[in-house]
GROMACS .gro file of C-alpha atoms in nm:
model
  408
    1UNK     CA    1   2.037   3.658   3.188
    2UNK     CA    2   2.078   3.997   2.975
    3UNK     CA    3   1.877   4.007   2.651
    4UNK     CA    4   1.987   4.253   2.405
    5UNK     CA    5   1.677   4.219   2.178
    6UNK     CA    6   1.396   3.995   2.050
    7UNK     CA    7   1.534   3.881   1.771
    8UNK     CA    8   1.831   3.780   1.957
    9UNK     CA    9   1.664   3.631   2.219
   10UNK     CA   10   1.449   3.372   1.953
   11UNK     CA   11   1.797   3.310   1.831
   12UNK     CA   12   1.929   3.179   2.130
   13UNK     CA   13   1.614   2.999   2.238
   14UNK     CA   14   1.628   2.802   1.881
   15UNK     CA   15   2.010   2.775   1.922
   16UNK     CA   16   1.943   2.619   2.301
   17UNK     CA   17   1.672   2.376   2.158
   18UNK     CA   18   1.869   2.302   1.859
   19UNK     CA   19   2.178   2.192   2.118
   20UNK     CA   20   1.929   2.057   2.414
   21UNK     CA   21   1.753   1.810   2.186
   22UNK     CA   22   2.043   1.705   1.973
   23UNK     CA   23   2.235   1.585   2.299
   24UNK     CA   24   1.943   1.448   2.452
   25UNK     CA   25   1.729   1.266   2.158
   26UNK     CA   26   1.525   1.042   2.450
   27UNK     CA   27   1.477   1.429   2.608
   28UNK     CA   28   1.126   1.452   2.815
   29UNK     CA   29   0.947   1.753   2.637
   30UNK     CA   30   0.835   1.865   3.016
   31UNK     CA   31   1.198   1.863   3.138
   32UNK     CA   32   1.309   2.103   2.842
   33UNK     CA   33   0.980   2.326   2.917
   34UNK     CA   34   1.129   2.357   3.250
   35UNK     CA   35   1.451   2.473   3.102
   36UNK     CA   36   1.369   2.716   2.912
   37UNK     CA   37   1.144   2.885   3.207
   38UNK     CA   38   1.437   2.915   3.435
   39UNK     CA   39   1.688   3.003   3.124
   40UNK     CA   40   1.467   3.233   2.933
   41UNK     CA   41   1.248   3.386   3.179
   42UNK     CA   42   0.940   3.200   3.002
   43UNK     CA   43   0.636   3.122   3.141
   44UNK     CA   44   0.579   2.743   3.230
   45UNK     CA   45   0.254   2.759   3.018
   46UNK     CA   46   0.431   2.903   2.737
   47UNK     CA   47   0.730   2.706   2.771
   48UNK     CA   48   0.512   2.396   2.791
   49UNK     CA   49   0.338   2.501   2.485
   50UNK     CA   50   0.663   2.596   2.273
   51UNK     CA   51   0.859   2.251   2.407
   52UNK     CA   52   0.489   2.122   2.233
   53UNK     CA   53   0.566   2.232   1.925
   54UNK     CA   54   0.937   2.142   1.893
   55UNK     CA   55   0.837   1.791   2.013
   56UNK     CA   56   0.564   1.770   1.757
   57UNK     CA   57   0.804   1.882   1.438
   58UNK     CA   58   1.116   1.714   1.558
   59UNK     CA   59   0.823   1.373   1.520
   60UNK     CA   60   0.682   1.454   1.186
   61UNK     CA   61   1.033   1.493   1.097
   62UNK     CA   62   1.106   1.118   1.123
   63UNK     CA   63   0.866   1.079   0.850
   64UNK     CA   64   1.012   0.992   0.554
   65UNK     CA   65   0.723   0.939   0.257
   66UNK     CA   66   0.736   0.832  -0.079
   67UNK     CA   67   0.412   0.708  -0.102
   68UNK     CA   68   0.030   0.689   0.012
   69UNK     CA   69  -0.291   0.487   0.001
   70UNK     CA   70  -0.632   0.693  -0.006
   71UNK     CA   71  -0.897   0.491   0.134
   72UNK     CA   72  -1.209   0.704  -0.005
   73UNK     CA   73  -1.423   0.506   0.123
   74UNK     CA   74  -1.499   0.192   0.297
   75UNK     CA   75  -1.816   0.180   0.116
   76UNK     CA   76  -1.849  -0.060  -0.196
   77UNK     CA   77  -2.114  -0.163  -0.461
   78UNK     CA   78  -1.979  -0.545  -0.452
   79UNK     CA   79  -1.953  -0.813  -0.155
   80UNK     CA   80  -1.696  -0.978  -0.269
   81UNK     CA   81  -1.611  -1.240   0.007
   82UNK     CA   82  -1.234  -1.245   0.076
   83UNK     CA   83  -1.195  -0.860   0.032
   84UNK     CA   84  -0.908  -0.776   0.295
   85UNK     CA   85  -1.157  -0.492   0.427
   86UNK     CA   86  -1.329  -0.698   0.674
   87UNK     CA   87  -1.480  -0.377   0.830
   88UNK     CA   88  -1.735  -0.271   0.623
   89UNK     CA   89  -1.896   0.089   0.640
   90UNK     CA   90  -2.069   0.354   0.470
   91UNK     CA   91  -1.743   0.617   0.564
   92UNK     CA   92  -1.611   0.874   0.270
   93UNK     CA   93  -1.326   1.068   0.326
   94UNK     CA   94  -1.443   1.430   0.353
   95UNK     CA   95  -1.253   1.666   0.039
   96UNK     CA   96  -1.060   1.876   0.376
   97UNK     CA   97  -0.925   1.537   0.475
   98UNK     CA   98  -0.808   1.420   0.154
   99UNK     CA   99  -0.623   1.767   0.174
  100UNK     CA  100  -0.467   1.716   0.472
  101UNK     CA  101  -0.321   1.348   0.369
  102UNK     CA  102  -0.206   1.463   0.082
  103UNK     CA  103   0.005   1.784   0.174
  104UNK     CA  104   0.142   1.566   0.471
  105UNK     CA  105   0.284   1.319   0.231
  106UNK     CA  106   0.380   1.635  -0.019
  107UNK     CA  107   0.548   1.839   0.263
  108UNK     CA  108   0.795   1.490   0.419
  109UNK     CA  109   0.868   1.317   0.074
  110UNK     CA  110   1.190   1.237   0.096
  111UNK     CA  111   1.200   1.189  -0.328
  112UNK     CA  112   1.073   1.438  -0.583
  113UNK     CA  113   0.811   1.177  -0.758
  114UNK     CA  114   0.564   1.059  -0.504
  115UNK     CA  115   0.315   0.806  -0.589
  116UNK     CA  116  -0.066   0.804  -0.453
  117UNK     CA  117  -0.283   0.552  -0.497
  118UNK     CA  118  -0.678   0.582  -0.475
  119UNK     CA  119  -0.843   0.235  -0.290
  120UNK     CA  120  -1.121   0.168  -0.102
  121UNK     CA  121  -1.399  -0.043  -0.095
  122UNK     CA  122  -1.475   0.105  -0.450
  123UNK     CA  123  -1.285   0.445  -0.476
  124UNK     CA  124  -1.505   0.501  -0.778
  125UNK     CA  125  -1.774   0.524  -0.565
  126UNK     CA  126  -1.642   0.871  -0.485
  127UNK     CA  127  -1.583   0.977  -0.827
  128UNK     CA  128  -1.673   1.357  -0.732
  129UNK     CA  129  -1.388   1.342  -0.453
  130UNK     CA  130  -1.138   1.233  -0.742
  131UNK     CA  131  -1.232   1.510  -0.962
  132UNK     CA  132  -1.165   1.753  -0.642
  133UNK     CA  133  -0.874   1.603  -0.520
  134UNK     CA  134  -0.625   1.528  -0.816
  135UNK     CA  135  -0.612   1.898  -0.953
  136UNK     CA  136  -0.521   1.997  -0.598
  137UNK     CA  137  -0.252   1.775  -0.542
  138UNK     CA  138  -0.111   1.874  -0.865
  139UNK     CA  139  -0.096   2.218  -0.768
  140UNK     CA  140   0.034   2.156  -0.428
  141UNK     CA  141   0.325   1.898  -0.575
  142UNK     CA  142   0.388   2.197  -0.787
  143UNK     CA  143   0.438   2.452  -0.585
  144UNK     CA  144   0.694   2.242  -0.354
  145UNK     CA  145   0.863   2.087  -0.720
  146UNK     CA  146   0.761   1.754  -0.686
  147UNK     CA  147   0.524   1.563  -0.913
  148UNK     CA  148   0.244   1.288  -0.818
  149UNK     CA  149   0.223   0.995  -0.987
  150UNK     CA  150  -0.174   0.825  -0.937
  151UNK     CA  151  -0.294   0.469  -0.946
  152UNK     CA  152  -0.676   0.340  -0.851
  153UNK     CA  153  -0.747   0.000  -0.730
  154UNK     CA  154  -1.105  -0.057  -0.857
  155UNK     CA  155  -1.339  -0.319  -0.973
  156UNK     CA  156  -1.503  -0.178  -1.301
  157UNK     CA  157  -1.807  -0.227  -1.289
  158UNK     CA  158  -1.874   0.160  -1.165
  159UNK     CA  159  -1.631   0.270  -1.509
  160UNK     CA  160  -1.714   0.509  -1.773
  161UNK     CA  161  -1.623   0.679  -2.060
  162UNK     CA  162  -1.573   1.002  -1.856
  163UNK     CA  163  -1.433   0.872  -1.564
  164UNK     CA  164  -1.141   0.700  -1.842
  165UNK     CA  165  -1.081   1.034  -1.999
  166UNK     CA  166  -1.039   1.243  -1.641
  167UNK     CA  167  -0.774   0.892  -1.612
  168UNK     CA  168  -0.599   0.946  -1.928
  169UNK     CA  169  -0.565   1.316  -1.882
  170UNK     CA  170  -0.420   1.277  -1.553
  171UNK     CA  171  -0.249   0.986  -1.571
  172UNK     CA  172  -0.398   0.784  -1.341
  173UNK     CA  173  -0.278   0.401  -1.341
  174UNK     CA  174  -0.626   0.166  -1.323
  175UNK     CA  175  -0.574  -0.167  -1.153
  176UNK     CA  176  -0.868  -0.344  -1.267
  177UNK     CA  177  -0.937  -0.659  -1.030
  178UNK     CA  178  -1.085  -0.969  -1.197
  179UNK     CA  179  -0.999  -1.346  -1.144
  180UNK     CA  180  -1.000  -1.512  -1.443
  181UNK     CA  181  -1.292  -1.623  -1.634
  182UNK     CA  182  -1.690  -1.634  -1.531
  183UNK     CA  183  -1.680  -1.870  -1.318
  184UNK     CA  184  -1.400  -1.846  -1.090
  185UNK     CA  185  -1.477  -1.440  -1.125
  186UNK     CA  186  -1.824  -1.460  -1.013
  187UNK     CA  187  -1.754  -1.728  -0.735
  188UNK     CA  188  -1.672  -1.380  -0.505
  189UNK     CA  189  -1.714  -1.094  -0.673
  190UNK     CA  190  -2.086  -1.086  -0.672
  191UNK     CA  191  -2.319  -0.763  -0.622
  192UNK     CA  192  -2.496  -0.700  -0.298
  193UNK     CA  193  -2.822  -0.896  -0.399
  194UNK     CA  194  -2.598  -1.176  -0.507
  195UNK     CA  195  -2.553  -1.139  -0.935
  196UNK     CA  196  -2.202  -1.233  -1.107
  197UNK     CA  197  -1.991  -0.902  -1.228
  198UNK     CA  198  -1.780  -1.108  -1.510
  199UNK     CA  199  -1.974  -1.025  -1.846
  200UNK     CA  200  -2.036  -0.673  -1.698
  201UNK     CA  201  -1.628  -0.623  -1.660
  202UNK     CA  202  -1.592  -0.785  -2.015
  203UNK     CA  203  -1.818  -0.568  -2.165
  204UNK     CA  204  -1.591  -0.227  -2.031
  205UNK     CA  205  -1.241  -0.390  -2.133
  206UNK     CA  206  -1.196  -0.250  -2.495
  207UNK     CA  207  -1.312   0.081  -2.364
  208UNK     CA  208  -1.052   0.070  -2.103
  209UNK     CA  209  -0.765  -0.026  -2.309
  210UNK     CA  210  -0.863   0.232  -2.550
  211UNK     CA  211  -0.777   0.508  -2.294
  212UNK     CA  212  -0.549   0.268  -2.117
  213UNK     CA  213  -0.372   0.028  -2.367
  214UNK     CA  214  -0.157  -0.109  -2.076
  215UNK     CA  215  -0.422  -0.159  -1.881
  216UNK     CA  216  -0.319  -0.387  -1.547
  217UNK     CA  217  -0.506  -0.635  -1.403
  218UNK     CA  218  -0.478  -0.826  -1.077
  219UNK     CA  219  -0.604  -1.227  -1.025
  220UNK     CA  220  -0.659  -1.326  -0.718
  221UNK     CA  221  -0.672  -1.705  -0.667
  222UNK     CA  222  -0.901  -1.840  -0.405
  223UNK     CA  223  -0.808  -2.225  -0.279
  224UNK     CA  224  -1.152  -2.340  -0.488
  225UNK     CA  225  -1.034  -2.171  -0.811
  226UNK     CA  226  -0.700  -2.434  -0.790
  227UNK     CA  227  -0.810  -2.606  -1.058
  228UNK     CA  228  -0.880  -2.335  -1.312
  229UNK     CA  229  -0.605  -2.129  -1.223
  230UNK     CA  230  -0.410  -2.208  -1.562
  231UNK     CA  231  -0.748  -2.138  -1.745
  232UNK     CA  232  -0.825  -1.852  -1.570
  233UNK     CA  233  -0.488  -1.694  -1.668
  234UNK     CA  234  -0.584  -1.748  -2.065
  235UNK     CA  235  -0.887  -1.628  -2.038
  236UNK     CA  236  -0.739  -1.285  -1.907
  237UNK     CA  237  -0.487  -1.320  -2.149
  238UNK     CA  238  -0.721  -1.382  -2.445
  239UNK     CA  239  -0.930  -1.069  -2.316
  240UNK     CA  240  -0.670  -0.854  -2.404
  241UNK     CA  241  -0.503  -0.784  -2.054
  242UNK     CA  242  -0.138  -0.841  -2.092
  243UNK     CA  243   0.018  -0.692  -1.761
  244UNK     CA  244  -0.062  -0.886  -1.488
  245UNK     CA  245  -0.060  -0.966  -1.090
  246UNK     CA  246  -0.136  -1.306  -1.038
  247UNK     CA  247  -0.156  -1.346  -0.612
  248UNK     CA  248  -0.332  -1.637  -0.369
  249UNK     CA  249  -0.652  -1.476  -0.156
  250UNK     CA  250  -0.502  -1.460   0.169
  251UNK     CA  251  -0.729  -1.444   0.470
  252UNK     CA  252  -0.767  -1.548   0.874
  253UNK     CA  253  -0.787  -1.934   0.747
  254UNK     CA  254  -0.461  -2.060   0.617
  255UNK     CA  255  -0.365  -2.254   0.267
  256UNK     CA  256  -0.295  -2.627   0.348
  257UNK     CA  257   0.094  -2.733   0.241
  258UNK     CA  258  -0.139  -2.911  -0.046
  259UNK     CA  259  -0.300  -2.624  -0.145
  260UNK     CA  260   0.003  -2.419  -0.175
  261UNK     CA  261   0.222  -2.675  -0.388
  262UNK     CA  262  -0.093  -2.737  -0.635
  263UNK     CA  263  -0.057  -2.320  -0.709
  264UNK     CA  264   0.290  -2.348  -0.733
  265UNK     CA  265   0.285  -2.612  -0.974
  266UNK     CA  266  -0.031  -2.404  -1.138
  267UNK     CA  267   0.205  -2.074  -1.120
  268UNK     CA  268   0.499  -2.296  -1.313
  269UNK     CA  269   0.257  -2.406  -1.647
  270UNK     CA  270   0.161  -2.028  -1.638
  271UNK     CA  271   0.477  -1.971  -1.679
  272UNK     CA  272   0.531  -2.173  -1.972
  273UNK     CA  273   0.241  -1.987  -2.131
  274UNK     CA  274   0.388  -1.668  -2.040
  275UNK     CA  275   0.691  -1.741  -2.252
  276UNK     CA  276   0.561  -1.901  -2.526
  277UNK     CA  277   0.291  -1.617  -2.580
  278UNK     CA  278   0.604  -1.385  -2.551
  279UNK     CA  279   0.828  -1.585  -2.853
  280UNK     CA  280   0.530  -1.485  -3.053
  281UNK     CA  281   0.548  -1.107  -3.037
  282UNK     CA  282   0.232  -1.134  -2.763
  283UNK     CA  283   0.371  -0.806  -2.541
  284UNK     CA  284   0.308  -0.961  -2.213
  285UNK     CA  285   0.403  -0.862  -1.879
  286UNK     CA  286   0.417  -1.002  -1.541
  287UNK     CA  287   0.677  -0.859  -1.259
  288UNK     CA  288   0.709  -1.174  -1.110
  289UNK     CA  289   0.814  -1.384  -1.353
  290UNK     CA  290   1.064  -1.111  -1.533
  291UNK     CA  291   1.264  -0.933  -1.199
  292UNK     CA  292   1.437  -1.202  -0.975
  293UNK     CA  293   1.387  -1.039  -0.602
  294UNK     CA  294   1.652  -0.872  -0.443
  295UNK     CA  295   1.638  -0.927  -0.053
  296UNK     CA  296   1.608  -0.584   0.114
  297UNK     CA  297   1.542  -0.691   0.485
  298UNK     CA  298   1.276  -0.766   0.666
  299UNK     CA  299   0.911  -0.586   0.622
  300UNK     CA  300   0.763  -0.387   0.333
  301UNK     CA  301   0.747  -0.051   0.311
  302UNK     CA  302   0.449   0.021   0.465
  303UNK     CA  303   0.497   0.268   0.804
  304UNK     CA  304   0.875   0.272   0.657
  305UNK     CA  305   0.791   0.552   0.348
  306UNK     CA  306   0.446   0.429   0.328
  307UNK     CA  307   0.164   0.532   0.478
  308UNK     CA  308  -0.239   0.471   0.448
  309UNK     CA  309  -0.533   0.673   0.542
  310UNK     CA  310  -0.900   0.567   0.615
  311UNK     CA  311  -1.218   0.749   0.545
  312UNK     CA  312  -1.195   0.962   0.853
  313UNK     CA  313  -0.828   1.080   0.834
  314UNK     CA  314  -0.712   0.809   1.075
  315UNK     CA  315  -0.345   0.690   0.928
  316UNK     CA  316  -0.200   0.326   0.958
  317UNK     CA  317   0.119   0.191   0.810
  318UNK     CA  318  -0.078   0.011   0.515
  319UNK     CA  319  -0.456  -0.009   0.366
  320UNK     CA  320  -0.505  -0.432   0.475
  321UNK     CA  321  -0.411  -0.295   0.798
  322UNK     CA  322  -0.673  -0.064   0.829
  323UNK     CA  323  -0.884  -0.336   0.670
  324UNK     CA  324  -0.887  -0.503   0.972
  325UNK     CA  325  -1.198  -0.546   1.219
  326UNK     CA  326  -0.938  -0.567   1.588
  327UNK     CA  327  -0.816  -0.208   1.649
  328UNK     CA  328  -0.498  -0.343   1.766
  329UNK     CA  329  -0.435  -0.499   1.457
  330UNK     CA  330  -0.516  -0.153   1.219
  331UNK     CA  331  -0.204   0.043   1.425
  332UNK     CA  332  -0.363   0.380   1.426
  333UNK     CA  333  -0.100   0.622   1.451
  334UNK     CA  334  -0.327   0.935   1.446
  335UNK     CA  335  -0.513   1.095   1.217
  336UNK     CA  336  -0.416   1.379   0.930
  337UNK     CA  337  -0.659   1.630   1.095
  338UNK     CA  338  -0.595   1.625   1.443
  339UNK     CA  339  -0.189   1.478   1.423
  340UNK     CA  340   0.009   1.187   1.432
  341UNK     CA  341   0.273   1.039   1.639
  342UNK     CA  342   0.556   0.888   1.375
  343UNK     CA  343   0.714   0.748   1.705
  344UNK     CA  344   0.444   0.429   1.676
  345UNK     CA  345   0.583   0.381   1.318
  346UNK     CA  346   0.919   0.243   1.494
  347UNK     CA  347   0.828  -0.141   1.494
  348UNK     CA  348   0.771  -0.129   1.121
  349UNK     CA  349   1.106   0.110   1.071
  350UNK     CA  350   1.271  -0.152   1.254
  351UNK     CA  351   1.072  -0.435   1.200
  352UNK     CA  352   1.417  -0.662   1.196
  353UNK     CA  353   1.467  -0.657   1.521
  354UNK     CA  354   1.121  -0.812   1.584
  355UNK     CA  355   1.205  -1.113   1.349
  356UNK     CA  356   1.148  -1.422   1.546
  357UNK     CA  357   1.457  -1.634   1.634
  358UNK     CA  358   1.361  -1.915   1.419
  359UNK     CA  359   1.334  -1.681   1.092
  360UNK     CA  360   1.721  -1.550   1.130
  361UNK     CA  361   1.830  -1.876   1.100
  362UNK     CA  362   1.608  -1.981   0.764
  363UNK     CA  363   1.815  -2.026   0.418
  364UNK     CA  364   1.531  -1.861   0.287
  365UNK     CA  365   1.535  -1.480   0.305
  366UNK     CA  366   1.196  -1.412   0.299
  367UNK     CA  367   1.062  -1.031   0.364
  368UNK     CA  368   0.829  -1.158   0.647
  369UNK     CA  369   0.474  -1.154   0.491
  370UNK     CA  370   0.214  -0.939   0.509
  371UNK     CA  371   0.167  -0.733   0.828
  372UNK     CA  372  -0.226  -0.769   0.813
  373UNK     CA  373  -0.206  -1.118   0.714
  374UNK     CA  374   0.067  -1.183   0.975
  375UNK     CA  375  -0.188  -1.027   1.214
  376UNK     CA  376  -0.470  -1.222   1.119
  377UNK     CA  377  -0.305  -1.572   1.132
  378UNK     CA  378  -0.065  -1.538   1.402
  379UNK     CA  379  -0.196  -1.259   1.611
  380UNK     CA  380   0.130  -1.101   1.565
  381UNK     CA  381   0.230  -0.838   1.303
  382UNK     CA  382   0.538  -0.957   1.250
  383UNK     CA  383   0.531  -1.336   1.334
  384UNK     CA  384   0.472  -1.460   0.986
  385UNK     CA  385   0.253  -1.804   0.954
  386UNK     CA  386   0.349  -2.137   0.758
  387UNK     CA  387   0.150  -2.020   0.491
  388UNK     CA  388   0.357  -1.739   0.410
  389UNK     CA  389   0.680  -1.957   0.443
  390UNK     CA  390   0.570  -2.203   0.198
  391UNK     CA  391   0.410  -1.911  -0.069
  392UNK     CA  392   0.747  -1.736  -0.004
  393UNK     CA  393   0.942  -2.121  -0.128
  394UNK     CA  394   0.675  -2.127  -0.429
  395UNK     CA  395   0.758  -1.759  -0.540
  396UNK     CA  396   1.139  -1.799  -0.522
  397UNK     CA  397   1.177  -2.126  -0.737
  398UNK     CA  398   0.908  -1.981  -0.977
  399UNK     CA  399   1.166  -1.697  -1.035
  400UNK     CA  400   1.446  -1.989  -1.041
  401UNK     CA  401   1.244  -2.113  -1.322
  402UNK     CA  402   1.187  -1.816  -1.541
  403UNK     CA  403   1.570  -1.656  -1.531
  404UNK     CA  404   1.763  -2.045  -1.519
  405UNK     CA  405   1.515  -2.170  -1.785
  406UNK     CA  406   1.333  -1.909  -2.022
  407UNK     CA  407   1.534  -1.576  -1.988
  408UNK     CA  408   1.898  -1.778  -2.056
   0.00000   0.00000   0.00000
């Protein structure tokens, strides 16, 4: 074929690849390095090389991110029994790695406000990485016009004054984890050499709602804190933390149908709290009870515009996912320093057409449950177990219940 230039010549090479790959989308990158040998006169280990590349970008461009998880470390100062990270290690997530994860989420946002969130084991534990890491990813949001909005996972016992004011000034959202009161608290979330964390946590909260007034909270309910679950909640309450996630300890061993309606019937007299603690000016929040859940298919959004990163760069679709001790179960999909293949991320794009036959006939819409806890109870990431049908039934007529009976 006659080339008139070099420039020209890229031009038609893009131009062929553009057409080539747009016709063919199952194309074989070897079959279009063959092409362009015999069209362009390339070498076959060029062409092999440049059919590399294409392959490679037209992948990461099936990425579409709004948000990530920073695992930091898999390292933590607690042992708290039914932590989802069942793999325990000393791993931190080298400063160049945190780098690369976060200008791969920067450069395929597909929305101008991305949101990461810092989680671990105890991302606190790496403190010095924070410092390093949020001023860059301001910079780099910057200089593509987008903006990062931050939120840490942590268990506050590691929290200071100076780690709150680094917070405040860069708006980091804490998510402070604690159960309820002493007992049901110290039940799991014990130090290494066995001590309860409760009255150390207590001690921190008026410093942490002095830098964060709306400071949030999770509770996690294990099956043996049933019975103080409604206590537990007042205690929190009566501490001074108003916005809340209130959420069952999932793990390999599944809630009996007893269990489950005993926490629904616990989650329905919180409820009543809630609302009378609101008619009296108490500024209390919990998602649950005041959004009624719109059904937007089936799956989350992790591996959709989700993704999470571990210690050494590898990326999953979620953080309980890579949380997980079987490797088959953790869906490694590459790692930010070395590349990843978005291609793996199709089950969890699609995750619909793996619902089994049984759940597309159910009245109730459910999302499907948990990937990792799907994994860990069925063996299948998205075969979701009894327990997650019945928790799904408990969550629905608890939102019944607040907008038919309190929000009227």
């Amino acid at each position: 074929m006659e080339i008139t230039g070099r420039s020209d010549w890229i031009t038609q090479i893009r131009d062929f690849i553009g057409e080539y790959t747009g016709a063919n989308p199952g194309y074989s990158p070897l079959a279009l390095a063959e092409l362009l040998t015999s069209k362009f006169l390339i070498s076959p280990g060029e062409a092999r090389k440049l059919a590399g590349i294409v392959d490679n970008e037209l992948n990461m461009s099936k990425l579409f991110l709004a948000a990530m998880e920073l695992n930091l470390t898999f390292n933590c100062n607690l042992a708290c029994q039914y932590c989802f990270v069942r793999r325990k290690t000393h791993e931190r997530m080298a400063g160049a790695t945190a780098k690369q994860a976060i200008d791969l989420l920067l450069d395929r946002a597909v929305v101008p406000e991305v949101t990461i969130t810092l989680i671990g084991g105890e991302p606190l534990l790496e403190m010095a990485l924070i410092e390093q890491i949020v001023p860059y990813a301001a910079e780099a949001a910057r200089r593509r016009n987008r903006y990062v909005n931050w939120a840490i996972t942590t268990n506050g016992t590691l929290i200071d004054e100076s780690a709150l004011k680094f917070f405040a000034r860069h708006r980091i959202s804490i998510l402070l984890s604690i159960d309820g009161g002493a007992e049901s608290h110290d039940r799991y979330r014990l130090t290494k050499s066995g001590a309860g964390t409760w009255h150390k946590i207590v001690d921190l909260i008026p410093l942490m709602k002095k830098y964060q007034p709306q400071l949030g909270a999770r509770m996690t309910v294990s099956t043996e804190a049933l019975d103080a679950m409604r206590e537990d909640f007042r205690q929190l309450v009566a501490l001074g933390l108003h916005n809340l996630i209130i959420g069952p300890a999932h793990g390999p061993t599944q809630w009996s149908k007893k269990q489950v309606e005993k926490y629904g019937l616990n989650l329905v007299a919180i409820l009543h709290d809630y609302y009378e603690w609101k008619k009296r000016g108490l500024p209390l929040f919990i998602e649950e009870f005041e959004q009624q859940e719109e059904y937007v298919g089936w799956g989350c959004r992790a591996g959709r515009t989700s993704l999470a990163v571990a210690p050494d760069g590898s990326v999953s679709p979620c953080s309980k996912l890579l949380g997980l001790e079987d490797e088959a179960g953790r869906w490694i999909i590459g790692n930010v320093n070395e590349g990843i293949d978005a291609r793996l991320l199709e089950p969890f794009r699609n995750s619909g057409d793996r619902q089994p036959q049984h759940c597309g006939h159910c009245f109730q819409r459910c999302g499907g449950g948990c990937y990792a806890v799907n994994f860990e109870q069925t063996g299948n990431h998205f075969m979701p177990s009894e327990e997650n049908c019945l928790f799904w039934t408990v969550r629905q007529e608890v939102k019944r219940i607040s907008h038919d009976d309190y929000r009227r």
